mmCIF file of C-alpha atoms in Angstrom:
data_model
loop_
_atom_site.group_PDB
_atom_site.id
_atom_site.type_symbol
_atom_site.label_atom_id
_atom_site.label_comp_id
_atom_site.label_asym_id
_atom_site.label_seq_id
_atom_site.Cartn_x
_atom_site.Cartn_y
_atom_site.Cartn_z
ATOM 1 C CA UNK A 1 9.622 -1.184 -9.442
ATOM 2 C CA UNK A 2 8.925 2.293 -10.186
ATOM 3 C CA UNK A 3 5.503 1.565 -10.950
ATOM 4 C CA UNK A 4 4.643 -0.092 -7.719
ATOM 5 C CA UNK A 5 6.240 2.632 -5.747
ATOM 6 C CA UNK A 6 4.406 5.204 -6.885
ATOM 7 C CA UNK A 7 0.849 2.892 -6.799
ATOM 8 C CA UNK A 8 1.147 2.100 -2.821
ATOM 9 C CA UNK A 9 0.160 5.836 -2.610
ATOM 10 C CA UNK A 10 -1.696 6.519 -4.976
ATOM 11 C CA UNK A 11 -3.977 3.377 -3.692
ATOM 12 C CA UNK A 12 -3.992 4.795 -0.005
ATOM 13 C CA UNK A 13 -4.570 7.900 -0.685
ATOM 14 C CA UNK A 14 -8.494 7.692 -1.065
ATOM 15 C CA UNK A 15 -8.388 5.642 2.357
ATOM 16 C CA UNK A 16 -6.059 8.074 4.214
ATOM 17 C CA UNK A 17 -8.949 11.082 3.230
ATOM 18 C CA UNK A 18 -6.503 13.044 0.897
ATOM 19 C CA UNK A 19 -9.423 13.960 -0.872
ATOM 20 C CA UNK A 20 -7.645 15.655 -4.024
ATOM 21 C CA UNK A 21 -5.129 17.276 -1.996
ATOM 22 C CA UNK A 22 -2.525 16.761 -4.945
ATOM 23 C CA UNK A 23 0.215 18.693 -2.879
ATOM 24 C CA UNK A 24 -0.108 16.333 0.379
ATOM 25 C CA UNK A 25 0.032 13.438 -2.352
ATOM 26 C CA UNK A 26 3.213 14.496 -4.302
ATOM 27 C CA UNK A 27 5.145 15.186 -0.763
ATOM 28 C CA UNK A 28 3.656 11.430 0.259
ATOM 29 C CA UNK A 29 5.221 10.260 -3.020
ATOM 30 C CA UNK A 30 8.316 12.405 -2.783
ATOM 31 C CA UNK A 31 8.477 10.680 0.565
ATOM 32 C CA UNK A 32 8.431 6.881 -0.726
ATOM 33 C CA UNK A 33 10.751 7.615 -3.338
ATOM 34 C CA UNK A 34 13.236 9.050 -0.891
ATOM 35 C CA UNK A 35 12.888 6.211 1.462
ATOM 36 C CA UNK A 36 13.140 3.616 -0.965
ATOM 37 C CA UNK A 37 16.344 4.751 -2.135
ATOM 38 C CA UNK A 38 17.835 5.135 1.291
ATOM 39 C CA UNK A 39 16.760 1.561 2.140
ATOM 40 C CA UNK A 40 18.626 0.485 -0.979
ATOM 41 C CA UNK A 41 21.682 1.908 -0.521
ATOM 42 C CA UNK A 42 21.767 0.478 3.492
ATOM 43 C CA UNK A 43 20.546 -2.678 1.781
ATOM 44 C CA UNK A 44 23.389 -3.005 -0.977
ATOM 45 C CA UNK A 45 26.268 -1.325 1.423
ATOM 46 C CA UNK A 46 25.791 -2.934 4.879
ATOM 47 C CA UNK A 47 22.920 -5.529 3.838
ATOM 48 C CA UNK A 48 22.835 -8.932 1.887
ATOM 49 C CA UNK A 49 24.142 -6.804 -0.954
ATOM 50 C CA UNK A 50 21.394 -8.210 -3.761
ATOM 51 C CA UNK A 51 21.175 -5.754 -6.723
ATOM 52 C CA UNK A 52 17.834 -5.138 -6.227
ATOM 53 C CA UNK A 53 15.596 -1.416 -5.121
ATOM 54 C CA UNK A 54 13.696 -1.457 -2.039
ATOM 55 C CA UNK A 55 10.598 -0.131 -2.684
ATOM 56 C CA UNK A 56 7.050 -0.342 -1.270
ATOM 57 C CA UNK A 57 5.022 -3.714 -0.704
ATOM 58 C CA UNK A 58 1.791 -4.711 -1.299
ATOM 59 C CA UNK A 59 1.486 -7.259 1.338
ATOM 60 C CA UNK A 60 0.826 -4.325 4.009
ATOM 61 C CA UNK A 61 -2.283 -2.807 1.842
ATOM 62 C CA UNK A 62 -4.794 -5.346 3.007
ATOM 63 C CA UNK A 63 -4.325 -4.768 6.406
ATOM 64 C CA UNK A 64 -4.256 -1.240 6.220
ATOM 65 C CA UNK A 65 -7.100 -1.621 4.555
ATOM 66 C CA UNK A 66 -8.972 -2.958 7.088
ATOM 67 C CA UNK A 67 -7.693 -0.267 9.998
ATOM 68 C CA UNK A 68 -9.049 2.380 7.718
ATOM 69 C CA UNK A 69 -12.041 1.042 7.359
ATOM 70 C CA UNK A 70 -12.723 0.824 10.971
ATOM 71 C CA UNK A 71 -15.448 3.617 12.113
ATOM 72 C CA UNK A 72 -13.105 5.815 13.789
ATOM 73 C CA UNK A 73 -10.881 6.353 10.862
ATOM 74 C CA UNK A 74 -13.272 6.618 8.387
ATOM 75 C CA UNK A 75 -13.727 9.951 6.118
ATOM 76 C CA UNK A 76 -15.751 12.692 7.034
ATOM 77 C CA UNK A 77 -18.601 12.819 4.430
ATOM 78 C CA UNK A 78 -17.962 16.309 3.448
ATOM 79 C CA UNK A 79 -14.696 15.844 2.375
ATOM 80 C CA UNK A 80 -15.988 13.662 -0.483
ATOM 81 C CA UNK A 81 -17.854 16.697 -1.605
ATOM 82 C CA UNK A 82 -16.246 19.890 -0.439
ATOM 83 C CA UNK A 83 -20.069 21.435 -0.590
ATOM 84 C CA UNK A 84 -21.601 23.109 2.750
ATOM 85 C CA UNK A 85 -23.886 20.178 4.013
ATOM 86 C CA UNK A 86 -27.089 21.082 5.615
ATOM 87 C CA UNK A 87 -27.941 18.190 7.696
ATOM 88 C CA UNK A 88 -28.620 19.320 11.245
ATOM 89 C CA UNK A 89 -27.117 16.230 12.667
ATOM 90 C CA UNK A 90 -24.371 16.800 10.878
ATOM 91 C CA UNK A 91 -24.007 20.002 11.265
ATOM 92 C CA UNK A 92 -24.065 19.730 15.406
ATOM 93 C CA UNK A 93 -21.885 16.794 15.072
ATOM 94 C CA UNK A 94 -18.033 16.862 16.161
ATOM 95 C CA UNK A 95 -15.334 14.162 14.585
ATOM 96 C CA UNK A 96 -11.935 12.847 16.873
ATOM 97 C CA UNK A 97 -8.857 13.628 15.115
ATOM 98 C CA UNK A 98 -6.324 11.311 15.618
ATOM 99 C CA UNK A 99 -4.458 13.191 18.982
ATOM 100 C CA UNK A 100 -8.052 12.859 21.005
ATOM 101 C CA UNK A 101 -8.970 16.319 20.106
ATOM 102 C CA UNK A 102 -12.103 17.427 18.335
ATOM 103 C CA UNK A 103 -13.126 19.736 15.598
ATOM 104 C CA UNK A 104 -16.900 21.290 14.965
ATOM 105 C CA UNK A 105 -18.137 20.449 11.496
ATOM 106 C CA UNK A 106 -20.596 23.351 11.838
ATOM 107 C CA UNK A 107 -18.975 25.261 9.128
ATOM 108 C CA UNK A 108 -20.409 22.928 6.757
ATOM 109 C CA UNK A 109 -16.958 21.485 5.175
ATOM 110 C CA UNK A 110 -13.298 21.274 5.553
ATOM 111 C CA UNK A 111 -11.290 23.307 3.232
ATOM 112 C CA UNK A 112 -9.116 20.870 1.319
ATOM 113 C CA UNK A 113 -5.469 21.231 1.811
ATOM 114 C CA UNK A 114 -6.062 23.006 5.276
ATOM 115 C CA UNK A 115 -4.729 22.208 8.815
ATOM 116 C CA UNK A 116 -7.745 20.664 9.513
ATOM 117 C CA UNK A 117 -7.596 18.498 6.661
ATOM 118 C CA UNK A 118 -3.948 18.010 7.019
ATOM 119 C CA UNK A 119 -4.274 16.531 10.493
ATOM 120 C CA UNK A 120 -7.410 14.222 9.391
ATOM 121 C CA UNK A 121 -4.568 12.245 6.776
ATOM 122 C CA UNK A 122 -1.756 12.531 8.781
ATOM 123 C CA UNK A 123 -3.535 11.091 11.973
ATOM 124 C CA UNK A 124 -4.506 7.994 9.824
ATOM 125 C CA UNK A 125 -0.890 7.781 8.360
ATOM 126 C CA UNK A 126 0.420 8.101 11.823
ATOM 127 C CA UNK A 127 -1.832 5.066 12.811
ATOM 128 C CA UNK A 128 -1.001 2.919 9.546
ATOM 129 C CA UNK A 129 2.564 3.653 10.460
ATOM 130 C CA UNK A 130 2.793 2.303 14.094
ATOM 131 C CA UNK A 131 0.940 -0.962 13.007
ATOM 132 C CA UNK A 132 3.302 -1.638 10.171
ATOM 133 C CA UNK A 133 6.264 -0.869 12.836
ATOM 134 C CA UNK A 134 5.086 -3.374 15.300
ATOM 135 C CA UNK A 135 4.391 -5.706 12.238
ATOM 136 C CA UNK A 136 8.047 -5.144 11.486
ATOM 137 C CA UNK A 137 9.444 -6.362 14.911
ATOM 138 C CA UNK A 138 8.221 -9.623 14.132
ATOM 139 C CA UNK A 139 9.800 -9.772 10.993
ATOM 140 C CA UNK A 140 13.429 -8.768 12.422
ATOM 141 C CA UNK A 141 12.728 -11.500 15.490
ATOM 142 C CA UNK A 142 12.315 -14.188 12.418
ATOM 143 C CA UNK A 143 14.882 -13.080 10.610
ATOM 144 C CA UNK A 144 17.365 -12.905 13.143
ATOM 145 C CA UNK A 145 16.667 -16.181 15.094
ATOM 146 C CA UNK A 146 16.783 -17.772 11.824
ATOM 147 C CA UNK A 147 13.448 -19.424 12.208
ATOM 148 C CA UNK A 148 12.556 -19.135 8.598
ATOM 149 C CA UNK A 149 15.125 -21.675 7.498
ATOM 150 C CA UNK A 150 12.982 -23.904 10.042
ATOM 151 C CA UNK A 151 9.454 -22.851 8.162
ATOM 152 C CA UNK A 152 10.727 -23.243 4.880
ATOM 153 C CA UNK A 153 10.882 -26.974 4.977
ATOM 154 C CA UNK A 154 7.671 -27.126 5.495
ATOM 155 C CA UNK A 155 6.211 -24.045 3.266
ATOM 156 C CA UNK A 156 6.326 -25.085 -0.578
ATOM 157 C CA UNK A 157 5.516 -23.008 -3.277
ATOM 158 C CA UNK A 158 1.646 -24.528 -2.942
ATOM 159 C CA UNK A 159 1.261 -22.570 0.337
ATOM 160 C CA UNK A 160 3.137 -19.384 -0.983
ATOM 161 C CA UNK A 161 0.861 -18.895 -4.240
ATOM 162 C CA UNK A 162 -2.274 -18.666 -2.825
ATOM 163 C CA UNK A 163 -0.944 -16.224 -0.185
ATOM 164 C CA UNK A 164 0.414 -14.149 -3.268
ATOM 165 C CA UNK A 165 -3.021 -14.379 -4.646
ATOM 166 C CA UNK A 166 -4.863 -13.287 -1.904
ATOM 167 C CA UNK A 167 -2.768 -10.085 -1.908
ATOM 168 C CA UNK A 168 -3.402 -9.349 -5.431
ATOM 169 C CA UNK A 169 -7.227 -10.064 -4.933
ATOM 170 C CA UNK A 170 -7.434 -7.408 -1.870
ATOM 171 C CA UNK A 171 -6.261 -4.932 -4.352
ATOM 172 C CA UNK A 172 -8.956 -5.993 -7.362
ATOM 173 C CA UNK A 173 -11.234 -2.998 -6.188
ATOM 174 C CA UNK A 174 -8.193 -0.091 -6.308
ATOM 175 C CA UNK A 175 -7.074 -1.859 -9.496
ATOM 176 C CA UNK A 176 -10.299 -2.321 -11.764
ATOM 177 C CA UNK A 177 -11.260 1.447 -10.646
ATOM 178 C CA UNK A 178 -8.345 2.572 -11.794
ATOM 179 C CA UNK A 179 -8.531 0.563 -14.732
ATOM 180 C CA UNK A 180 -11.928 1.710 -15.726
ATOM 181 C CA UNK A 181 -10.673 5.121 -16.700
ATOM 182 C CA UNK A 182 -8.854 3.716 -19.826
ATOM 183 C CA UNK A 183 -9.032 -0.158 -20.818
ATOM 184 C CA UNK A 184 -6.968 0.034 -23.527
ATOM 185 C CA UNK A 185 -4.040 1.258 -21.682
ATOM 186 C CA UNK A 186 -4.518 -1.100 -18.630
ATOM 187 C CA UNK A 187 -4.698 -3.996 -21.495
ATOM 188 C CA UNK A 188 -1.656 -3.450 -22.696
ATOM 189 C CA UNK A 189 0.669 -4.608 -19.682
ATOM 190 C CA UNK A 190 -1.686 -7.495 -19.460
ATOM 191 C CA UNK A 191 -0.935 -8.665 -22.885
ATOM 192 C CA UNK A 192 2.488 -8.186 -22.707
ATOM 193 C CA UNK A 193 2.834 -9.711 -19.391
ATOM 194 C CA UNK A 194 0.774 -13.006 -21.233
ATOM 195 C CA UNK A 195 3.292 -12.724 -24.218
ATOM 196 C CA UNK A 196 6.075 -12.667 -22.397
ATOM 197 C CA UNK A 197 5.514 -15.838 -20.348
ATOM 198 C CA UNK A 198 4.394 -17.506 -23.121
ATOM 199 C CA UNK A 199 7.585 -16.650 -25.140
ATOM 200 C CA UNK A 200 10.336 -17.130 -22.428
ATOM 201 C CA UNK A 201 9.247 -19.933 -20.274
ATOM 202 C CA UNK A 202 11.769 -22.029 -22.105
ATOM 203 C CA UNK A 203 14.868 -19.899 -21.800
ATOM 204 C CA UNK A 204 17.599 -20.388 -19.934
ATOM 205 C CA UNK A 205 16.432 -17.489 -17.580
ATOM 206 C CA UNK A 206 13.515 -18.913 -16.738
ATOM 207 C CA UNK A 207 15.252 -22.244 -16.391
ATOM 208 C CA UNK A 208 17.781 -21.116 -13.870
ATOM 209 C CA UNK A 209 15.188 -19.550 -11.620
ATOM 210 C CA UNK A 210 13.082 -22.896 -11.714
ATOM 211 C CA UNK A 211 16.262 -24.959 -11.070
ATOM 212 C CA UNK A 212 17.030 -22.617 -7.886
ATOM 213 C CA UNK A 213 13.507 -23.093 -6.838
ATOM 214 C CA UNK A 214 13.662 -26.437 -6.995
ATOM 215 C CA UNK A 215 16.738 -26.553 -4.942
ATOM 216 C CA UNK A 216 15.456 -24.453 -2.353
ATOM 217 C CA UNK A 217 12.301 -26.551 -1.918
ATOM 218 C CA UNK A 218 13.768 -29.771 -2.140
#
């Protein structure tokens, strides 16, 4: 759970135009751990009280990538290089910040960690947060109305498995980019996962989980 919680901000950082601002990245990672801890305490105290950690989810990453891929939210090209641009069209242009104001790029580049740079990635984060909050309202309605109990009668593992696979495939680009930095370290967890699956599939723990899933979907 620790790895997946850290992975979410690491994957989103380039799309949010943080562009090497490690101080901002550390603040985001600290925030997600703090909120994860609060959500876990609320869930274990007032919720269903399952002994699980409430961390970040990868399910929202695919739509987040789609939102940040829009022309409105693409990162300014000078954030990638950090050097002064000499293109006349670039120097005479301006970009829109999330609050509707403009900043002029005649200086050639935006200083990493400056107020202008902070507003760039925070405006994108506010956009994503708003979209997630609206989407979460739908989940709350489904949960409180009990619709999920009716839907589970028609949703089998054959429906869930492709959905989870699509979520994983949407992260392939980011996973391959990070793995390419050291393939040996990346292959380690894969080998451990494969060996564990092959050696524990007949254990009592796996058998009990399989029986509970069969009872759920029959």
